[in-house]
Short mmCIF file of C-alpha atoms in Angstrom, two decimals:
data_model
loop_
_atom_site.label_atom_id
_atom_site.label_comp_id
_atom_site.label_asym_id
_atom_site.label_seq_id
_atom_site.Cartn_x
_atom_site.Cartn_y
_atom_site.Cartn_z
CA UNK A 283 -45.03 81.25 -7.71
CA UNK A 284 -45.92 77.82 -8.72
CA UNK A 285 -44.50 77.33 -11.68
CA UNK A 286 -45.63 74.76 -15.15
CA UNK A 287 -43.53 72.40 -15.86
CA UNK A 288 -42.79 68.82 -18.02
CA UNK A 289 -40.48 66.31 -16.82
CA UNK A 290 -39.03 63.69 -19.01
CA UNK A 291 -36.85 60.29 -17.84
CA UNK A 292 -35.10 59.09 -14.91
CA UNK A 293 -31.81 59.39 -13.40
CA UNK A 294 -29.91 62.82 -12.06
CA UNK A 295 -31.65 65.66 -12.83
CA UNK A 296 -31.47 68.42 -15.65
CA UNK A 297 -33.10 71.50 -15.71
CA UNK A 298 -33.82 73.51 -18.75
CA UNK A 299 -34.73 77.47 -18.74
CA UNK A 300 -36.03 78.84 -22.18
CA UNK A 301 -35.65 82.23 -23.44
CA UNK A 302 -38.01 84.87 -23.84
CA UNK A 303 -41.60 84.72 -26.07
CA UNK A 304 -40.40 81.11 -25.29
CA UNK A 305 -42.12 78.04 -23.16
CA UNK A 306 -41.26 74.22 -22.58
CA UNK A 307 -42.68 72.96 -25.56
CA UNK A 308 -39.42 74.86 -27.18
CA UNK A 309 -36.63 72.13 -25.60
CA UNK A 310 -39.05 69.15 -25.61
CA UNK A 311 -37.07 67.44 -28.74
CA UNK A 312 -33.68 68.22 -27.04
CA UNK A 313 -34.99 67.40 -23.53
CA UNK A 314 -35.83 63.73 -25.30
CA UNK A 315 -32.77 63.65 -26.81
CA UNK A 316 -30.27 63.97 -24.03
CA UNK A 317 -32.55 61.98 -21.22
CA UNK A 318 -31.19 58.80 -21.71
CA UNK A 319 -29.28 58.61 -18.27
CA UNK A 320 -31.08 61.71 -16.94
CA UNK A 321 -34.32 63.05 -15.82
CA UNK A 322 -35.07 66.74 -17.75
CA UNK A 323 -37.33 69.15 -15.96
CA UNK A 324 -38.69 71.60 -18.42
CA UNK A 325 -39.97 75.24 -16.84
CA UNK A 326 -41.90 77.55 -18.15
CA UNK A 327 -40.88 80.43 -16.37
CA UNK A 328 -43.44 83.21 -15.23
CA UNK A 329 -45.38 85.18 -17.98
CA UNK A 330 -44.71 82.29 -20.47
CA UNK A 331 -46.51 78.99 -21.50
CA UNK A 332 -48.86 77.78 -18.64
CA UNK A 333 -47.14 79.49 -16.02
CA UNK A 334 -48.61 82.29 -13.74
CA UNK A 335 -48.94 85.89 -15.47
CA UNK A 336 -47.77 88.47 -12.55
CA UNK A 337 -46.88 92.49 -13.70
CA UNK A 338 -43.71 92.15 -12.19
CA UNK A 339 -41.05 90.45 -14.31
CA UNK A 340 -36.96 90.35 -13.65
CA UNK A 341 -33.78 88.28 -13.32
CA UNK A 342 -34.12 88.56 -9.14
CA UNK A 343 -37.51 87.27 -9.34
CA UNK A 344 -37.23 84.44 -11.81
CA UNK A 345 -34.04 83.19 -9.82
CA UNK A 346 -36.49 83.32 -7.07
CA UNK A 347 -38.99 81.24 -8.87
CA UNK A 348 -36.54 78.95 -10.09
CA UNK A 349 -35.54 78.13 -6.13
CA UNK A 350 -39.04 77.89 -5.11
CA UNK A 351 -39.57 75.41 -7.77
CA UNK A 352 -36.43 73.19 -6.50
CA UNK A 353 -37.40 73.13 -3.22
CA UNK A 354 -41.19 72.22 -3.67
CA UNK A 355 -40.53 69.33 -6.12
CA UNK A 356 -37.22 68.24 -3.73
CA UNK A 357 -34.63 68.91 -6.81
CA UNK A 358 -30.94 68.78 -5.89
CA UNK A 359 -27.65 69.48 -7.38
CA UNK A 360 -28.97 69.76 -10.92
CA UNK A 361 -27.46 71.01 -13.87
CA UNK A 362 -28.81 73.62 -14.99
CA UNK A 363 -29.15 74.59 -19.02
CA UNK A 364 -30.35 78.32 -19.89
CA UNK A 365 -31.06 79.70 -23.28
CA UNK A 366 -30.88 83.42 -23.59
CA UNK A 367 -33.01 84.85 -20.97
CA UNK A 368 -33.30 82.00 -18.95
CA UNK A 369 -29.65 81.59 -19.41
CA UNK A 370 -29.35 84.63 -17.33
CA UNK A 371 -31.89 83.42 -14.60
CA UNK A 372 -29.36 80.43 -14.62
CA UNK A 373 -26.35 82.44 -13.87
CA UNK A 374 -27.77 84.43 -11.75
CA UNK A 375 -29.11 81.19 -9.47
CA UNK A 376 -25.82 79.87 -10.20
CA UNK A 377 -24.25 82.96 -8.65
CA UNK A 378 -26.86 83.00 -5.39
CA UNK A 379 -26.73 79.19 -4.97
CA UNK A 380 -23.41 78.00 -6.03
CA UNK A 381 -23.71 74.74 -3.85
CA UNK A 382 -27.03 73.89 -4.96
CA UNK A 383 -26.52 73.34 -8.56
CA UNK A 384 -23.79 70.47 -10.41
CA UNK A 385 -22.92 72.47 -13.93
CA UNK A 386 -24.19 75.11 -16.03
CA UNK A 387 -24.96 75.14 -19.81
CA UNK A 388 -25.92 78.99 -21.05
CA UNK A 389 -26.76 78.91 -24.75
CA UNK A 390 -26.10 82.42 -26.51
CA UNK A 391 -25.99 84.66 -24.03
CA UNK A 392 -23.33 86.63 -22.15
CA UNK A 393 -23.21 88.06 -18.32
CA UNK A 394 -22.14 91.37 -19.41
CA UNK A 395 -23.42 94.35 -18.15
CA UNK A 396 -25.36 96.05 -21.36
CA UNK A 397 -23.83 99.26 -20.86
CA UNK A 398 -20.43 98.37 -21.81
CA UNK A 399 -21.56 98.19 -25.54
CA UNK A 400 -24.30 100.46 -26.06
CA UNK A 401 -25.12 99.92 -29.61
CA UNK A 402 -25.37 96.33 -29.59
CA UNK A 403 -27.51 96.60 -26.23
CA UNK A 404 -29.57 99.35 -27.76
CA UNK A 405 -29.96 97.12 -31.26
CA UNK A 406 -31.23 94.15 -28.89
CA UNK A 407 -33.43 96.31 -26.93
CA UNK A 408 -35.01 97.78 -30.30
CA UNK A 409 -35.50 94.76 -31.45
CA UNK A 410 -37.48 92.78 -28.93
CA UNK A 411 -39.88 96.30 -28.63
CA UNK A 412 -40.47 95.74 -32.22
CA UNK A 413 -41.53 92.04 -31.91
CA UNK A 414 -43.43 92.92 -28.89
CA UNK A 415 -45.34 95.60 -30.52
CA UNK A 416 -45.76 93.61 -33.30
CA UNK A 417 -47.45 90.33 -31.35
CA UNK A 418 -49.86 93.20 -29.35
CA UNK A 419 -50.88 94.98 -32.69
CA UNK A 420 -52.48 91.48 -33.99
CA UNK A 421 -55.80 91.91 -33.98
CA UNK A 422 -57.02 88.70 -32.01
CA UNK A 423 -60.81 89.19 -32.06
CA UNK A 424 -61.28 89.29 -35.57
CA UNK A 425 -58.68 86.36 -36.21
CA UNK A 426 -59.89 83.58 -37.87
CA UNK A 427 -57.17 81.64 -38.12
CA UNK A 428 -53.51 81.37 -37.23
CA UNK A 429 -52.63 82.33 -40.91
CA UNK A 430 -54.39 85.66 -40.15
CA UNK A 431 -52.14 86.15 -37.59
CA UNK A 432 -48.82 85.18 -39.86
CA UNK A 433 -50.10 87.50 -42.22
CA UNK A 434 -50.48 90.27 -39.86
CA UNK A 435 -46.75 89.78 -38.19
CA UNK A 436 -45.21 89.54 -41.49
CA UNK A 437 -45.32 93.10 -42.15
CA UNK A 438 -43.21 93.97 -39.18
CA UNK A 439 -41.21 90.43 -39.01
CA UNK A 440 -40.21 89.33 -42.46
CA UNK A 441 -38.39 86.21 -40.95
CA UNK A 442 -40.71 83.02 -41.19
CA UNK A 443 -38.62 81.54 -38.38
CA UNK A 444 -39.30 84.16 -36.44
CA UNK A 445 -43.02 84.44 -36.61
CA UNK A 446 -43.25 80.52 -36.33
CA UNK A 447 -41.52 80.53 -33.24
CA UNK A 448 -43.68 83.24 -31.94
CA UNK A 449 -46.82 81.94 -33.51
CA UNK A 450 -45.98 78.99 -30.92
CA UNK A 451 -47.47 81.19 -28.15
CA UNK A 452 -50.83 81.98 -29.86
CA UNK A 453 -53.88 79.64 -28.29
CA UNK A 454 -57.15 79.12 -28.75
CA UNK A 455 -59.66 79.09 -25.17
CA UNK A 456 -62.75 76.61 -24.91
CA UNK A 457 -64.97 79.28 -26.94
CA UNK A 458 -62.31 79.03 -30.12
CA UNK A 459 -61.29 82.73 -29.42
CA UNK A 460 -57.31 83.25 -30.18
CA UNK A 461 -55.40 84.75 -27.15
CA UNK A 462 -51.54 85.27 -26.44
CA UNK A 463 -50.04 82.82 -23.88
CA UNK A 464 -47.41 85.45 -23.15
CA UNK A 465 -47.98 88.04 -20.68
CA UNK A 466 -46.93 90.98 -23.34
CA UNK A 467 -47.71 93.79 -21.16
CA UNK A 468 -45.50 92.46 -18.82
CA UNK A 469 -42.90 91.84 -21.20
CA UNK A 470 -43.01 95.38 -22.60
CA UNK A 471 -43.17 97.16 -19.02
CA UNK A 472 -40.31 95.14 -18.38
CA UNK A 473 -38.25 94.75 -21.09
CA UNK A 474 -35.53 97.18 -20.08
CA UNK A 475 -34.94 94.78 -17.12
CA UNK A 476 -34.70 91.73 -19.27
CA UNK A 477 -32.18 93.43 -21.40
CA UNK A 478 -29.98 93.63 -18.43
CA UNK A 479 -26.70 92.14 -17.52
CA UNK A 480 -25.81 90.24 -14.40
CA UNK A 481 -24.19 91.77 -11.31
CA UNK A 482 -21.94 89.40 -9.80
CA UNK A 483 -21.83 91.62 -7.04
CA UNK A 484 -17.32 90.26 -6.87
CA UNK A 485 -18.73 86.43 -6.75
CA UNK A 486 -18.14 83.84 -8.85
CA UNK A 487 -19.38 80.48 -10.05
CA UNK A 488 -16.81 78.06 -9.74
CA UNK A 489 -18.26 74.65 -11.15
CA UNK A 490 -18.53 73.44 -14.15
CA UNK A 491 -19.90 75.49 -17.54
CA UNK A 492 -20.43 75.25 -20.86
CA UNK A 493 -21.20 78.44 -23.06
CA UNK A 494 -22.21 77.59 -26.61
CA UNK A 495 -22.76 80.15 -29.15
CA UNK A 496 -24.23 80.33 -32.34
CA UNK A 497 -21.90 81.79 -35.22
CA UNK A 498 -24.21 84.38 -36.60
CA UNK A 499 -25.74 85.70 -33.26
CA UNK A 500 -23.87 89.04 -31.70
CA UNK A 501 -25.10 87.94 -28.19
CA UNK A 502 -21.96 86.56 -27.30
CA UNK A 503 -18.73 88.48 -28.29
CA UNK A 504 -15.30 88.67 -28.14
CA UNK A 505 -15.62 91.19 -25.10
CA UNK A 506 -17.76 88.82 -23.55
CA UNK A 507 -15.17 86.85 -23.23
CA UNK A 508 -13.31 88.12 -20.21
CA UNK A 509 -16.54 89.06 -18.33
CA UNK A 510 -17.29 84.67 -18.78
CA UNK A 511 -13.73 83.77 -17.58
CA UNK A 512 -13.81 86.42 -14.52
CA UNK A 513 -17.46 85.09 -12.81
CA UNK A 514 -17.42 81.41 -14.37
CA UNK A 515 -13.76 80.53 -13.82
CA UNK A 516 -14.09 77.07 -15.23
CA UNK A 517 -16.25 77.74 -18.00
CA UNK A 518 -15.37 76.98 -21.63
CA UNK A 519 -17.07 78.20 -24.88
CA UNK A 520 -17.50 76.56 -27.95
CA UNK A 521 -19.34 78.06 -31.37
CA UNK A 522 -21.76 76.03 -33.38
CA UNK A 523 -21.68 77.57 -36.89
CA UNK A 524 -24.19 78.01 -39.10
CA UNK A 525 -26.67 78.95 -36.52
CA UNK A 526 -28.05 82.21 -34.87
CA UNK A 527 -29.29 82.74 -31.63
CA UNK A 528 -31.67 80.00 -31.41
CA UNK A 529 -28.80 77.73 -32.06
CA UNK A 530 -30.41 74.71 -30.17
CA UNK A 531 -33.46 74.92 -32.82
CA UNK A 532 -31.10 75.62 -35.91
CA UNK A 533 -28.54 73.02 -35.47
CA UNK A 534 -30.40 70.42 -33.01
CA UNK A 535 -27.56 67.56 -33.62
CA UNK A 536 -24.80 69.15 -32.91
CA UNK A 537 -25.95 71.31 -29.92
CA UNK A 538 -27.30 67.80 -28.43
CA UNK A 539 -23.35 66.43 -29.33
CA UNK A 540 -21.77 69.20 -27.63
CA UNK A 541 -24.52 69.08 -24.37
CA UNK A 542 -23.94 65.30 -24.23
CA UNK A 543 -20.15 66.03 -24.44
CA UNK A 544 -20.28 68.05 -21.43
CA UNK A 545 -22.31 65.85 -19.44
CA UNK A 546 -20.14 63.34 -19.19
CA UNK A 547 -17.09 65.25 -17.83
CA UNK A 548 -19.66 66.57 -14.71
#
C-alpha cells in the first residue's frame, strides 16, 4: 500500500505515526518544531488522511505498510515516534525489525495485552464505538456547514476538543459535498483489533525508548509498567502533567522538550 505522506527538513530521519481518527496534519507543528537537525516523515497510515481506504485494518498490516513505505522511499535506521495507535504499529515494527530502526518514542500507549485489565480495555473499547457511531450518524448530505456537523456530534461528544479534533477529518470534494476522510466502516469492523495489545511473541526491543504519558490518561498504568521494562529493556517513561491522552496537542512545549531531550542521547 502506497502510503500519503509530508516530509519536513534535512538531516537523519524521523518518522512520526499518529493515532487513530488521526492524519499528518495532527504532528505538523511538532514535526516543525523538532526538525532542526532532522528530516520528519509524517504518515498517514491506511484508512486515514489521504492514504488508501482498504476493509482490512490491523497492527500486522500497518507494520507491513510502515516497511513498505521505508523501503520504497530508501529510509534507514530512523527513529521512530508513535502516538497511541500508531504507537503500537511502532512497537510492533520495532519488535519485527529491531535492526532497522535507531530509537523509539510511544506517546500514551502501553504494549499490554487488553485482557489483563478488562474494565479499562472494555471502557476504551466503548468508547471509541461511541465516537465512531457518532461520526457515521452525521448526516453528511444535508450538511451545510461544518457547524452542522459540531452541532450534530455534540450530543454524543460533549468535549469541544474532542469534536475539533475529529472535525479535522471532515472534507469537502470538488462539488462542495462534505465526506469523512476516515474509512469508518473499516474502523468499526475493526475496532476490536485496534484495541489490541502487542504479542512479543518472547522478543524484545533492545534500543533506545522513550514512553511519555499524559497525567490524566489511563492508557498507560502502573501495570503497564513491567510489561514496558520486559519487551523494551532500555526504555524509560516520563509523565507530562496536566495533559490527557493527546498529550503532544495539550502540552506541545514540553512534549517537544522531552522529544528533543531524548534525541540527543540516540
Amino acid at each position: 500500500m502506497k502510503l500519503f505522506y509530508r516530509s519536513i527538513g534535512t538531516g537523519e530521519p524521523i518518522v512520526i505515526l499518529h493515532g487513530l481518527y488521526g492524519s499528518s496534519d495532527n504532528w505538523l507543528t511538532v514535526g516543525k518544531a523538532i526538525a532542526l537537525k532532522n528530516r520528519i516523515i509524517l504518515l498517514d497510515q491506511r484508512n486515514h488522511g489521504q492514504s488508501p481506504h482498504t476493509a482490512s485494518h490491523n497492527y500486522a498490516l500497518m507494520s507491513d505498510d510502515l516497511d513498505e513505505f521505508m523501503k520504497s522511499e530508501n529510509i534507514q535506521n530512523p527513529i521512530i515516534i508513535g502516538h497511541s495507535m500508531g504507537g503500537k504499529v511502532a512497537m510492533r515494527y520495532c519488535l519485527e525489525h529491531p535492526d532497522k530502526v535507531k530509537g523509539l518514542v510511544v506517546v500514551d500507549i502501553s504494549p499490554e495485552e487488553y485482557t489483563e485489565r478488562k474494565q479499562s480495555a472494555t471502557s476504551h473499547l466503548e468508547e471509541h464505538r461511541k465516537i465512531v457511531n457518532a461520526l457515521l450518524a452525521v448526516p453528511l448530505d444535508s450538511l451545510e456547514s461544518r457547524n452542522d456537523a459540531d452541532t450534530n456530534l455534540s450530543h454524543s461528544i460533549p468535549q469541544t476538543r474532542i469534536r475539533q479534533f475529529l472535525l479535522k477529518n471532515l472534507k469537502r470534494n470538488k462539488d462542495g459535498a462534505f465526506y469523512w476522510a476516515l474509512n469508518l466502516d473499516a474502523i468499526q469492523q475493526n475496532l476490536f483489533a485496534l484495541m489490541e495489545g502487542i504479542n512479543s511473541k518472547g522478543y524484545t526491543y533492545n534500543g533506545p525508548t522513550l514512553f511519555i504519558k499524559g497525567s490524566e490518561s489511563d492508557y498507560i498504568t502502573e501495570e503497564s509498567r513491567n510489561k514496558i521494562q520486559n519487551i523494551f529493556p532500555n526504555a524509560q517513561l516520563r509523565t507530562i502533567q496536566d495533559a490527557g491522552h493527546w498529550v503532544h496537542a495539550e502540552q506541545t512545549s514540553k512534549f517537544v522538550e522531552l522529544v528533543q531531550n531524548f534525541l540527543a542521547t540516540v
